[in-house]
Amino acid sequence: MQASVKWIDDMRFVATSGSGHSVVMDGDQGRHGPSPMEMVLMAAGSCSSVDVVGILEKARQPVWSCEVELSAERADSTPAVFTRIHMRFIITGAGVSEKHVERAVKLSADKYCSVSIMLGHSVEVSHDFEIRED
């Protein structure tokens, strides 16, 4: 896997993935784009969501929507690393099984989500979920 990051101006940078997709990041407290730390947090949520949706689809659960609300705490001193991350999955569907959602979230957290598992070596990562009927 490869990527590049190029300085644009001020504290803005454009990051380009090896697959050719680009995103602007802002080191000036996210004024013109997500900050690098916000990107890490969003990557953890995206990675876990991919797992949860895939697992629920394989279990033939009638899911229409999957959102994950992420909250994080950072150290007070430099480097201001994440100390805690919480992921709250909101699954919407018709008759979605709580057992299947719980299993999907647990499998993502413990086995499949590379980003979350990598962060979990130095950050307290927690998960919960809610199911909404549509």
N, CA, C and O of each residue as an XYZ file, in Angstrom:
536
protein
N       0.851     -1.164      0.000
C       0.000      0.000      0.000
C       0.899      1.229      0.000
O       1.916      1.278      0.692
N       0.500      2.217     -0.790
C       1.276      3.444     -0.870
C       0.342      4.636     -0.893
O      -0.839      4.505     -1.213
N       0.872      5.793     -0.555
C       0.131      7.048     -0.605
C       1.144      8.178     -0.669
O       2.335      7.974     -0.435
N       0.664      9.360     -0.985
C       1.536     10.541     -0.958
C       0.769     11.697     -0.345
O      -0.460     11.741     -0.380
N       1.518     12.626      0.214
C       0.937     13.832      0.797
C       1.751     15.011      0.284
O       2.979     15.017      0.368
N       1.043     16.022     -0.254
C       1.724     17.188     -0.821
C       1.180     18.449     -0.181
O      -0.031     18.626     -0.050
N       2.078     19.309      0.208
C       1.722     20.597      0.781
C       1.105     21.487     -0.294
O       1.669     21.634     -1.378
N      -0.064     22.086      0.003
C      -0.730     22.990     -0.930
C      -0.357     24.429     -0.591
O       0.271     25.122     -1.391
N      -0.748     24.869      0.594
C      -0.441     26.205      1.097
C      -0.846     26.262      2.563
O      -1.488     25.341      3.069
N      -0.475     27.332      3.242
C      -0.758     27.451      4.668
C      -0.471     26.109      5.346
O       0.651     25.611      5.260
N      -1.436     25.530      6.000
C      -1.280     24.212      6.619
C      -2.184     23.186      5.932
O      -2.608     22.215      6.558
N      -2.480     23.400      4.644
C      -3.303     22.462      3.874
C      -2.413     21.540      3.055
O      -1.396     21.941      2.489
N      -2.847     20.287      3.022
C      -2.112     19.256      2.295
C      -3.113     18.411      1.520
O      -4.247     18.224      1.963
N      -2.703     17.905      0.376
C      -3.551     16.976     -0.352
C      -2.893     15.596     -0.242
O      -1.720     15.413     -0.570
N      -3.682     14.648      0.226
C      -3.214     13.272      0.356
C      -3.829     12.469     -0.781
O      -5.026     12.570     -1.052
N      -3.007     11.679     -1.434
C      -3.483     10.859     -2.547
C      -3.149      9.400     -2.254
O      -2.005      9.044     -1.973
N      -4.180      8.577     -2.328
C      -4.005      7.150     -2.064
C      -3.373      6.466     -3.261
O      -3.366      7.002     -4.369
N      -2.847      5.286     -3.025
C      -2.276      4.496     -4.108
C      -3.292      4.158     -5.184
O      -2.927      3.903     -6.332
N      -4.575      4.156     -4.811
C      -5.628      3.869     -5.796
C      -6.083      5.123     -6.539
O      -6.993      5.065     -7.366
N      -5.443      6.262     -6.239
C      -5.701      7.479     -7.017
C      -6.743      8.417     -6.454
O      -7.126      9.367     -7.137
N      -7.218      8.202     -5.251
C      -8.210      9.081     -4.646
C      -7.527     10.113     -3.756
O      -6.549      9.812     -3.072
N      -8.061     11.342     -3.778
C      -7.428     12.421     -3.032
C      -8.373     13.038     -2.015
O      -9.593     13.029     -2.180
N      -7.773     13.573     -0.958
C      -8.518     14.285      0.069
C      -7.628     15.414      0.588
O      -6.420     15.244      0.750
N      -8.243     16.561      0.844
C      -7.513     17.683      1.410
C      -7.592     17.582      2.926
O      -8.667     17.377      3.490
N      -6.444     17.727      3.577
C      -6.384     17.732      5.041
C      -5.825     19.072      5.486
O      -5.047     19.704      4.772
N      -6.233     19.495      6.676
C      -5.848     20.802      7.176
C      -5.219     20.669      8.558
O      -5.860     20.172      9.485
N      -3.990     21.102      8.701
C      -3.303     21.085      9.980
C      -3.600     22.307     10.825
O      -3.047     22.450     11.915
N      -4.469     23.200     10.340
C      -4.842     24.427     11.056
C      -6.196     24.233     11.732
O      -7.141     24.979     11.478
N      -6.276     23.228     12.592
C      -7.483     22.926     13.360
C      -8.712     22.669     12.482
O      -9.839     22.975     12.870
N      -8.480     22.110     11.305
C      -9.577     21.682     10.446
C     -10.367     22.810      9.813
O     -11.549     22.632      9.522
N      -9.763     23.953      9.593
C     -10.498     25.084      8.998
C     -10.917     24.821      7.559
O     -12.003     25.232      7.151
N     -10.072     24.139      6.779
C     -10.344     23.958      5.350
C     -10.510     22.500      4.943
O     -10.619     22.194      3.756
N     -10.529     21.623      5.897
C     -10.663     20.199      5.642
C     -10.430     19.468      6.938
O     -10.046     20.076      7.937
N     -10.658     18.168      6.935
C     -10.423     17.411      8.161
C      -8.950     17.455      8.555
O      -8.065     17.492      7.700
N      -8.705     17.451      9.858
C      -7.335     17.384     10.340
C      -6.835     15.947     10.196
O      -7.642     15.032     10.033
N      -5.525     15.734     10.251
C      -5.019     14.360     10.181
C      -5.601     13.459     11.274
O      -5.893     12.293     11.008
N      -5.774     13.965     12.485
C      -6.344     13.141     13.553
C      -7.817     12.834     13.291
O      -8.286     11.742     13.613
N      -8.550     13.784     12.712
C      -9.937     13.498     12.326
C      -9.978     12.412     11.263
O     -10.873     11.566     11.268
N      -9.012     12.433     10.351
C      -8.948     11.398      9.316
C      -8.714     10.025      9.939
O      -9.302      9.037      9.500
N      -7.864      9.958     10.951
C      -7.621      8.680     11.636
C      -8.912      8.187     12.283
O      -9.261      7.011     12.171
N      -9.616      9.088     12.958
C     -10.870      8.717     13.610
C     -11.905      8.253     12.576
O     -12.576      7.240     12.774
N     -12.025      8.994     11.486
C     -12.973      8.614     10.433
C     -12.572      7.297      9.778
O     -13.437      6.510      9.394
N     -11.272      7.050      9.645
C     -10.805      5.782      9.071
C     -11.216      4.609      9.955
O     -11.623      3.563      9.449
N     -11.110      4.778     11.267
C     -11.525      3.708     12.185
C     -13.018      3.429     12.041
O     -13.432      2.271     11.995
N     -13.824      4.485     11.971
C     -15.266      4.305     11.812
C     -15.629      3.686     10.478
O     -16.517      2.837     10.405
N     -14.951      4.103      9.425
C     -15.222      3.552      8.093
C     -14.846      2.086      8.021
O     -15.610      1.267      7.510
N     -13.681      1.759      8.527
C     -13.207      0.374      8.502
C     -14.176     -0.535      9.254
O     -14.553     -1.595      8.755
N     -14.575     -0.120     10.447
C     -15.511     -0.926     11.233
C     -16.866     -1.029     10.556
O     -17.498     -2.085     10.586
N     -17.315      0.056      9.949
C     -18.620      0.035      9.266
C     -18.630     -0.933      8.102
O     -19.615     -1.639      7.886
N     -17.534     -0.973      7.347
C     -17.427     -1.926      6.233
C     -17.608     -3.349      6.763
O     -18.331     -4.155      6.176
N     -16.952     -3.641      7.864
C     -17.071     -4.975      8.461
C     -18.491     -5.265      8.914
O     -19.053     -6.310      8.586
N     -19.073     -4.336      9.670
C     -20.407     -4.558     10.235
C     -21.439     -4.764      9.130
O     -22.249     -5.688      9.202
N     -21.415     -3.912      8.115
C     -22.372     -4.057      7.009
C     -22.149     -5.385      6.291
O     -23.108     -6.101      6.002
N     -20.906     -5.715      6.004
C     -20.623     -6.976      5.305
C     -21.077     -8.197      6.090
O     -21.650     -9.128      5.523
N     -20.826     -8.192      7.381
C     -21.225     -9.323      8.225
C     -22.751     -9.420      8.298
O     -23.304    -10.517      8.224
N     -23.431     -8.282      8.443
C     -24.896     -8.296      8.511
C     -25.512     -8.719      7.180
O     -26.527     -9.416      7.161
N     -24.907     -8.305      6.072
C     -25.412     -8.739      4.766
C     -25.248    -10.246      4.594
O     -26.150    -10.913      4.087
N     -24.106    -10.785      5.013
C     -23.890    -12.233      4.914
C     -24.874    -12.999      5.795
O     -25.245    -14.131      5.484
N     -25.294    -12.375      6.894
C     -26.276    -13.002      7.789
C     -27.707    -12.749      7.300
O     -28.672    -13.125      7.966
N     -27.836    -12.110      6.136
C     -29.135    -11.821      5.506
C     -30.056    -11.000      6.407
O     -31.261    -11.236      6.487
N     -29.435    -10.021      7.083
C     -30.212     -9.118      7.922
C     -30.741     -7.968      7.060
O     -30.016     -7.443      6.214
N     -32.002     -7.578      7.271
C     -32.622     -6.526      6.458
C     -32.192     -5.126      6.925
O     -32.965     -4.400      7.549
N     -30.944     -4.768      6.607
C     -30.366     -3.486      7.036
C     -30.479     -2.474      5.906
O     -30.116     -2.761      4.765
N     -30.989     -1.275      6.233
C     -31.097     -0.203      5.235
C     -30.010      0.841      5.452
O     -29.586      1.518      4.516
N     -29.566      0.962      6.705
C     -28.614      2.025      7.016
C     -27.693      1.594      8.152
O     -28.106      0.904      9.085
N     -26.453      2.012      8.051
C     -25.486      1.816      9.126
C     -24.722      3.126      9.281
O     -24.073      3.594      8.346
N     -24.807      3.703     10.458
C     -24.032      4.899     10.786
C     -23.210      4.580     12.015
O     -23.609      3.757     12.840
N     -22.083      5.217     12.140
C     -21.304      5.078     13.370
C     -20.953      6.479     13.858
O     -20.342      7.272     13.141
N     -21.352      6.761     15.088
C     -21.006      8.026     15.728
C     -19.742      7.782     16.529
O     -19.688      6.879     17.365
N     -18.728      8.590     16.270
C     -17.428      8.405     16.906
C     -17.142      9.549     17.865
O     -17.375     10.714     17.543
N     -16.644      9.216     19.026
C     -16.171     10.238     19.951
C     -14.793      9.809     20.432
O     -14.531      8.625     20.644
N     -13.929     10.785     20.599
C     -12.561     10.467     20.993
C     -12.053     11.483     21.996
O     -12.450     12.649     21.987
N     -11.177     11.020     22.849
C     -10.471     11.886     23.782
C      -8.992     11.822     23.437
O      -8.475     10.787     23.018
N      -8.321     12.965     23.625
C      -6.899     13.036     23.320
C      -6.108     13.427     24.560
O      -6.646     14.034     25.486
N      -4.845     13.080     24.569
C      -3.951     13.447     25.669
C      -3.842     14.966     25.747
O      -3.938     15.659     24.735
N      -3.643     15.468     26.950
C      -3.521     16.913     27.164
C      -2.159     17.456     26.757
O      -2.007     18.660     26.553
N      -1.172     16.581     26.639
C       0.179     17.032     26.315
C       0.593     16.519     24.938
O      -0.054     15.645     24.360
N       1.669     17.076     24.437
C       2.199     16.680     23.141
C       3.000     15.398     23.282
O       3.801     15.311     24.213
N       2.845     14.416     22.442
C       1.904     14.388     21.325
C       0.480     14.119     21.831
O       0.274     13.295     22.721
N      -0.480     14.815     21.260
C      -1.881     14.706     21.693
C      -2.540     13.498     21.027
O      -3.449     13.631     20.207
N      -2.055     12.328     21.405
C      -2.563     11.074     20.843
C      -3.964     10.794     21.375
O      -4.375     11.347     22.395
N      -4.684      9.936     20.679
C      -5.963      9.477     21.199
C      -5.710      8.628     22.443
O      -4.788      7.813     22.481
N      -6.540      8.835     23.450
C      -6.482      7.987     24.639
C      -7.710      7.089     24.717
O      -7.646      5.988     25.263
N      -8.818      7.556     24.175
C     -10.062      6.785     24.141
C     -10.815      7.079     22.851
O     -10.844      8.211     22.368
N     -11.422      6.030     22.308
C     -12.319      6.163     21.156
C     -13.550      5.322     21.452
O     -13.444      4.171     21.874
N     -14.711      5.907     21.226
C     -15.951      5.146     21.368
C     -16.702      5.179     20.040
O     -16.858      6.234     19.425
N     -17.164      4.008     19.610
C     -17.941      3.880     18.376
C     -19.343      3.419     18.741
O     -19.524      2.392     19.396
N     -20.330      4.193     18.309
C     -21.729      3.814     18.513
C     -22.347      3.566     17.148
O     -22.543      4.493     16.361
N     -22.652      2.301     16.877
C     -23.258      1.919     15.611
C     -24.765      2.086     15.702
O     -25.393      1.652     16.667
N     -25.334      2.717     14.691
C     -26.790      2.880     14.596
C     -27.217      2.136     13.346
O     -26.941      2.558     12.223
N     -27.890      1.029     13.562
C     -28.322      0.148     12.476
C     -29.820      0.330     12.281
O     -30.594      0.217     13.231
N     -30.224      0.610     11.058
C     -31.635      0.780     10.743
C     -32.058     -0.295      9.757
O     -31.375     -0.562      8.768
N     -33.198     -0.906     10.046
C     -33.734     -1.938      9.169
C     -35.077     -2.411      9.683
O     -35.668     -1.798     10.572
N     -35.546     -3.493      9.124
C     -36.838     -4.062      9.526
C     -36.600     -5.428     10.148
O     -36.266     -6.386      9.450
N     -36.771     -5.517     11.458
C     -36.598     -6.798     12.133
C     -35.165     -7.271     12.229
O     -34.909     -8.474     12.206
N     -34.224     -6.344     12.338
C     -32.817     -6.712     12.451
C     -32.582     -7.365     13.813
O     -33.029     -6.854     14.839
N     -31.894     -8.470     13.814
C     -31.626     -9.237     15.026
C     -30.537     -8.574     15.871
O     -29.449     -8.277     15.377
N     -30.842     -8.347     17.139
C     -29.857     -7.782     18.059
C     -28.644     -8.698     18.180
O     -27.507     -8.233     18.261
N     -28.895     -9.993     18.191
C     -27.812    -10.978     18.288
C     -26.841    -10.835     17.110
O     -25.626    -10.911     17.295
N     -27.371    -10.632     15.911
C     -26.517    -10.501     14.730
C     -25.722     -9.200     14.753
O     -24.552     -9.184     14.372
N     -26.344     -8.113     15.194
C     -25.635     -6.835     15.259
C     -24.526     -6.915     16.300
O     -23.402     -6.481     16.048
N     -24.837     -7.464     17.459
C     -23.829     -7.610     18.507
C     -22.645     -8.435     18.007
O     -21.491     -8.092     18.266
N     -22.930     -9.508     17.299
C     -21.881    -10.372     16.746
C     -21.052     -9.618     15.709
O     -19.826     -9.721     15.708
N     -21.706     -8.863     14.829
C     -21.002     -8.122     13.777
C     -20.069     -7.076     14.378
O     -18.927     -6.939     13.939
N     -20.541     -6.343     15.371
C     -19.723     -5.312     16.012
C     -18.540     -5.964     16.713
O     -17.420     -5.459     16.633
N     -18.774     -7.077     17.397
C     -17.707     -7.768     18.124
C     -16.663     -8.340     17.155
O     -15.463     -8.225     17.402
N     -17.109     -8.947     16.069
C     -16.160     -9.484     15.090
C     -15.306     -8.377     14.471
O     -14.103     -8.548     14.276
N     -15.930     -7.253     14.167
C     -15.174     -6.132     13.624
C     -14.127     -5.679     14.632
O     -12.962     -5.489     14.284
N     -14.544     -5.508     15.879
C     -13.642     -5.005     16.928
C     -12.508     -5.968     17.243
O     -11.375     -5.542     17.473
N     -12.803     -7.255     17.256
C     -11.828     -8.240     17.720
C     -11.021     -8.925     16.618
O      -9.933     -9.440     16.874
N     -11.554     -8.932     15.388
C     -10.936     -9.766     14.362
C     -10.654     -9.064     13.032
O      -9.611     -9.309     12.427
N     -11.553     -8.202     12.565
C     -11.471     -7.738     11.191
C     -10.993     -6.307     10.960
O     -10.269     -6.067      9.994
N     -11.362     -5.360     11.795
C     -11.049     -3.956     11.497
C      -9.592     -3.641     11.803
O      -9.218     -3.443     12.959
N      -8.790     -3.599     10.774
C      -7.352     -3.356     10.930
C      -7.068     -2.030     11.630
O      -6.182     -1.955     12.482
N      -7.807     -0.995     11.279
C      -7.557      0.327     11.853
C      -7.861      0.329     13.344
O      -7.031      0.749     14.151
N      -9.040     -0.138     13.707
C      -9.453     -0.148     15.107
C      -8.555     -1.047     15.950
O      -8.182     -0.690     17.067
N      -8.213     -2.199     15.419
C      -7.359     -3.130     16.152
C      -5.959     -2.540     16.323
O      -5.356     -2.676     17.388
N      -5.439     -1.886     15.284
C      -4.133     -1.243     15.378
C      -4.160     -0.154     16.446
O      -3.260     -0.080     17.283
N      -5.187      0.689     16.420
C      -5.302      1.751     17.423
C      -5.478      1.170     18.822
O      -4.982      1.729     19.800
N      -6.181      0.054     18.913
C      -6.462     -0.566     20.194
C      -5.228     -1.014     20.961
O      -5.317     -1.306     22.153
N      -4.080     -1.072     20.300
C      -2.847     -1.437     20.995
C      -2.368     -0.313     21.916
O      -1.573     -0.555     22.823
N      -2.848      0.918     21.690
C      -2.419      2.029     22.539
C      -3.571      2.926     22.987
O      -3.368      3.862     23.760
N      -4.775      2.640     22.502
C      -5.945      3.464     22.790
C      -7.050      2.562     23.339
O      -7.213      1.430     22.885
N      -7.797      3.059     24.305
C      -8.959      2.321     24.797
C     -10.091      2.516     23.784
O     -10.627      3.617     23.659
N     -10.454      1.456     23.065
C     -11.498      1.519     22.050
C     -12.719      0.747     22.558
O     -12.616     -0.419     22.938
N     -13.865      1.412     22.557
C     -15.099      0.760     23.003
C     -16.162      0.890     21.920
O     -16.074      1.741     21.036
N     -17.170      0.024     22.012
C     -18.222     -0.046     20.998
C     -19.565     -0.280     21.676
O     -19.641     -0.934     22.717
N     -20.605      0.251     21.086
C     -21.962     -0.162     21.419
C     -22.814      0.041     20.178
O     -22.316      0.489     19.145
N     -24.097     -0.286     20.277
C     -24.944     -0.161     19.094
C     -26.380      0.062     19.526
O     -26.770     -0.193     20.665
N     -27.146      0.549     18.567
C     -28.589      0.639     18.721
C     -29.205      0.232     17.402
O     -28.635      0.447     16.332
N     -30.381     -0.361     17.500
C     -31.102     -0.788     16.307
C     -32.360      0.053     16.207
O     -33.118      0.177     17.169
N     -32.573      0.628     15.034
C     -33.789      1.414     14.796
C     -34.617      0.712     13.736
O     -34.105      0.277     12.704
N     -35.898      0.612     14.013
C     -36.818      0.003     13.052
C     -37.199      1.035     11.992
O     -37.412      2.208     12.300
N     -37.278      0.594     10.769
C     -37.677      1.501      9.678
C     -38.992      1.049      9.105
O     -39.508      1.671      8.177
